[in-house]
Amino acid sequence: EFIKWYYHEAPIQIIQIWKNFLTFPFDFFGIYYHVSTFFRPWRLIMVQYEDTSLVRKFLFNMSSRIIGSIIGAFLRGITICAGLVSVAIVFIGGMGLLLFWLFLPLILVYAFLDGVLLLS
């Protein structure tokens, strides 16, 4: 029963918990939202210019939207990269934990035998 639990049931539970930890950075950093609104102006901030000349007004409004979109894309890119780095860290940590769990009995046997050899 112990072997079945240790090598079958417990790794499945560890993987389920690991999946929950992997979904957290996607929600915390809003990766899906930021990808879908990548070129939207940051915080929807746009400067409006009122002038009698329609050409000048059009050019100013268009350039303010372009600058806002560039700033939005830059900041969203940083946020997406930070989220993906967090996902990578959680993935590597979970993989390490799972491998540690699977090889722990071998590590304990090796440590016990090494300790016995040091006593003699």
PDB file of C-alpha atoms in Angstrom:
ATOM      1  CA  GLU A   1       0.000   0.000   0.000  1.00  0.00           C
ATOM      2  CA  PHE A   2       2.796   2.421   0.849  1.00  0.00           C
ATOM      3  CA  ILE A   3       4.597   1.834  -2.455  1.00  0.00           C
ATOM      4  CA  LYS A   4       1.340   2.345  -4.372  1.00  0.00           C
ATOM      5  CA  TRP A   5       0.626   5.567  -2.502  1.00  0.00           C
ATOM      6  CA  TYR A   6       4.191   6.874  -2.711  1.00  0.00           C
ATOM      7  CA  TYR A   7       4.792   6.220  -6.414  1.00  0.00           C
ATOM      8  CA  HIS A   8       1.261   6.467  -7.823  1.00  0.00           C
ATOM      9  CA  GLU A   9      -1.180   8.520  -5.757  1.00  0.00           C
ATOM     10  CA  ALA A  10       1.156  11.107  -4.245  1.00  0.00           C
ATOM     11  CA  PRO A  11       2.811  12.113  -7.571  1.00  0.00           C
ATOM     12  CA  ILE A  12      -0.637  12.617  -9.097  1.00  0.00           C
ATOM     13  CA  GLN A  13      -1.560  14.917  -6.219  1.00  0.00           C
ATOM     14  CA  ILE A  14       1.770  16.758  -6.524  1.00  0.00           C
ATOM     15  CA  ILE A  15       1.119  17.307 -10.248  1.00  0.00           C
ATOM     16  CA  GLN A  16      -2.396  18.624  -9.532  1.00  0.00           C
ATOM     17  CA  ILE A  17      -1.022  21.086  -6.977  1.00  0.00           C
ATOM     18  CA  TRP A  18       1.747  22.005  -9.406  1.00  0.00           C
ATOM     19  CA  LYS A  19      -0.867  22.818 -12.096  1.00  0.00           C
ATOM     20  CA  ASN A  20      -2.597  25.176  -9.667  1.00  0.00           C
ATOM     21  CA  PHE A  21       0.684  26.941  -8.981  1.00  0.00           C
ATOM     22  CA  LEU A  22       1.356  27.172 -12.732  1.00  0.00           C
ATOM     23  CA  THR A  23      -1.990  28.868 -13.412  1.00  0.00           C
ATOM     24  CA  PHE A  24      -1.446  31.496 -10.705  1.00  0.00           C
ATOM     25  CA  PRO A  25       1.098  33.681 -12.603  1.00  0.00           C
ATOM     26  CA  PHE A  26      -1.173  33.725 -15.672  1.00  0.00           C
ATOM     27  CA  ASP A  27      -3.971  35.189 -13.545  1.00  0.00           C
ATOM     28  CA  PHE A  28      -1.783  37.395 -11.339  1.00  0.00           C
ATOM     29  CA  PHE A  29       0.056  39.054 -14.230  1.00  0.00           C
ATOM     30  CA  GLY A  30      -3.007  38.989 -16.514  1.00  0.00           C
ATOM     31  CA  ILE A  31      -1.007  37.443 -19.336  1.00  0.00           C
ATOM     32  CA  TYR A  32      -4.037  36.481 -21.445  1.00  0.00           C
ATOM     33  CA  TYR A  33      -5.552  39.958 -21.044  1.00  0.00           C
ATOM     34  CA  HIS A  34      -2.321  41.748 -21.884  1.00  0.00           C
ATOM     35  CA  VAL A  35      -1.736  39.616 -24.978  1.00  0.00           C
ATOM     36  CA  SER A  36      -5.253  40.312 -26.258  1.00  0.00           C
ATOM     37  CA  THR A  37      -4.928  44.087 -25.642  1.00  0.00           C
ATOM     38  CA  PHE A  38      -1.251  44.404 -26.554  1.00  0.00           C
ATOM     39  CA  PHE A  39      -1.488  47.518 -28.744  1.00  0.00           C
ATOM     40  CA  ARG A  40      -4.201  49.307 -26.778  1.00  0.00           C
ATOM     41  CA  PRO A  41      -2.994  52.574 -25.190  1.00  0.00           C
ATOM     42  CA  TRP A  42      -1.791  52.110 -21.614  1.00  0.00           C
ATOM     43  CA  ARG A  43      -4.668  52.692 -19.183  1.00  0.00           C
ATOM     44  CA  LEU A  44      -6.597  53.990 -22.210  1.00  0.00           C
ATOM     45  CA  ILE A  45      -4.956  57.386 -21.727  1.00  0.00           C
ATOM     46  CA  MET A  46      -5.312  59.526 -24.854  1.00  0.00           C
ATOM     47  CA  VAL A  47      -4.696  63.244 -25.202  1.00  0.00           C
ATOM     48  CA  GLN A  48      -7.230  65.187 -27.244  1.00  0.00           C
ATOM     49  CA  TYR A  49      -6.226  68.366 -29.031  1.00  0.00           C
ATOM     50  CA  GLU A  50      -8.781  70.968 -29.972  1.00  0.00           C
ATOM     51  CA  ASP A  51      -7.863  73.367 -32.745  1.00  0.00           C
ATOM     52  CA  THR A  52      -9.612  75.055 -35.605  1.00  0.00           C
ATOM     53  CA  SER A  53      -7.380  73.361 -38.166  1.00  0.00           C
ATOM     54  CA  LEU A  54      -8.711  69.877 -38.897  1.00  0.00           C
ATOM     55  CA  VAL A  55      -5.384  68.648 -40.272  1.00  0.00           C
ATOM     56  CA  ARG A  56      -3.435  69.746 -37.195  1.00  0.00           C
ATOM     57  CA  LYS A  57      -6.094  68.279 -34.889  1.00  0.00           C
ATOM     58  CA  PHE A  58      -6.092  64.962 -36.802  1.00  0.00           C
ATOM     59  CA  LEU A  59      -2.291  64.685 -36.804  1.00  0.00           C
ATOM     60  CA  PHE A  60      -1.979  65.519 -33.093  1.00  0.00           C
ATOM     61  CA  ASN A  61      -4.712  63.061 -32.077  1.00  0.00           C
ATOM     62  CA  MET A  62      -3.259  60.339 -34.307  1.00  0.00           C
ATOM     63  CA  SER A  63       0.275  60.839 -32.963  1.00  0.00           C
ATOM     64  CA  SER A  64      -0.952  60.802 -29.336  1.00  0.00           C
ATOM     65  CA  ARG A  65      -2.735  57.493 -29.984  1.00  0.00           C
ATOM     66  CA  ILE A  66       0.354  56.022 -31.623  1.00  0.00           C
ATOM     67  CA  ILE A  67       2.571  57.117 -28.720  1.00  0.00           C
ATOM     68  CA  GLY A  68       0.028  55.731 -26.218  1.00  0.00           C
ATOM     69  CA  SER A  69      -0.064  52.428 -28.101  1.00  0.00           C
ATOM     70  CA  ILE A  70       3.741  52.212 -28.128  1.00  0.00           C
ATOM     71  CA  ILE A  71       3.876  52.872 -24.387  1.00  0.00           C
ATOM     72  CA  GLY A  72       1.090  50.322 -23.824  1.00  0.00           C
ATOM     73  CA  ALA A  73       2.870  47.688 -25.894  1.00  0.00           C
ATOM     74  CA  PHE A  74       6.147  48.329 -24.069  1.00  0.00           C
ATOM     75  CA  LEU A  75       4.642  48.087 -20.577  1.00  0.00           C
ATOM     76  CA  ARG A  76       2.475  45.105 -21.477  1.00  0.00           C
ATOM     77  CA  GLY A  77       5.530  43.400 -22.963  1.00  0.00           C
ATOM     78  CA  ILE A  78       7.396  43.877 -19.677  1.00  0.00           C
ATOM     79  CA  THR A  79       4.424  42.530 -17.713  1.00  0.00           C
ATOM     80  CA  ILE A  80       4.066  39.512 -20.011  1.00  0.00           C
ATOM     81  CA  CYS A  81       7.806  38.756 -19.760  1.00  0.00           C
ATOM     82  CA  ALA A  82       7.701  38.989 -15.954  1.00  0.00           C
ATOM     83  CA  GLY A  83       4.736  36.614 -15.897  1.00  0.00           C
ATOM     84  CA  LEU A  84       6.428  34.119 -18.199  1.00  0.00           C
ATOM     85  CA  VAL A  85       9.593  34.227 -16.076  1.00  0.00           C
ATOM     86  CA  SER A  86       7.437  33.476 -13.030  1.00  0.00           C
ATOM     87  CA  VAL A  87       5.816  30.560 -14.861  1.00  0.00           C
ATOM     88  CA  ALA A  88       9.272  29.215 -15.781  1.00  0.00           C
ATOM     89  CA  ILE A  89      10.467  29.484 -12.167  1.00  0.00           C
ATOM     90  CA  VAL A  90       7.365  27.673 -10.880  1.00  0.00           C
ATOM     91  CA  PHE A  91       7.735  25.008 -13.585  1.00  0.00           C
ATOM     92  CA  ILE A  92      11.387  24.340 -12.748  1.00  0.00           C
ATOM     93  CA  GLY A  93      10.653  24.346  -9.015  1.00  0.00           C
ATOM     94  CA  GLY A  94       7.764  21.899  -9.445  1.00  0.00           C
ATOM     95  CA  MET A  95       9.874  19.624 -11.619  1.00  0.00           C
ATOM     96  CA  GLY A  96      12.607  19.669  -8.973  1.00  0.00           C
ATOM     97  CA  LEU A  97      10.114  18.892  -6.209  1.00  0.00           C
ATOM     98  CA  LEU A  98       8.608  16.002  -8.161  1.00  0.00           C
ATOM     99  CA  LEU A  99      12.018  14.512  -8.963  1.00  0.00           C
ATOM    100  CA  PHE A 100      13.090  14.970  -5.343  1.00  0.00           C
ATOM    101  CA  TRP A 101       9.933  13.158  -4.200  1.00  0.00           C
ATOM    102  CA  LEU A 102      10.499  10.255  -6.584  1.00  0.00           C
ATOM    103  CA  PHE A 103      14.192   9.797  -5.738  1.00  0.00           C
ATOM    104  CA  LEU A 104      13.938  10.469  -1.978  1.00  0.00           C
ATOM    105  CA  PRO A 105      13.870   6.764  -0.980  1.00  0.00           C
ATOM    106  CA  LEU A 106      17.052   6.150  -2.990  1.00  0.00           C
ATOM    107  CA  ILE A 107      18.681   9.193  -1.433  1.00  0.00           C
ATOM    108  CA  LEU A 108      17.757   7.981   2.051  1.00  0.00           C
ATOM    109  CA  VAL A 109      19.128   4.486   1.391  1.00  0.00           C
ATOM    110  CA  TYR A 110      22.354   5.951   0.013  1.00  0.00           C
ATOM    111  CA  ALA A 111      22.677   8.307   3.007  1.00  0.00           C
ATOM    112  CA  PHE A 112      22.088   5.417   5.447  1.00  0.00           C
ATOM    113  CA  LEU A 113      24.682   3.176   3.754  1.00  0.00           C
ATOM    114  CA  ASP A 114      27.166   6.040   3.568  1.00  0.00           C
ATOM    115  CA  GLY A 115      26.667   6.678   7.291  1.00  0.00           C
ATOM    116  CA  VAL A 116      27.210   2.998   8.115  1.00  0.00           C
ATOM    117  CA  LEU A 117      30.417   2.998   6.051  1.00  0.00           C
ATOM    118  CA  LEU A 118      31.648   6.089   7.894  1.00  0.00           C
ATOM    119  CA  LEU A 119      31.152   4.319  11.243  1.00  0.00           C
ATOM    120  CA  SER A 120      33.379   1.386  10.283  1.00  0.00           C
TER     121      SER A 120
END
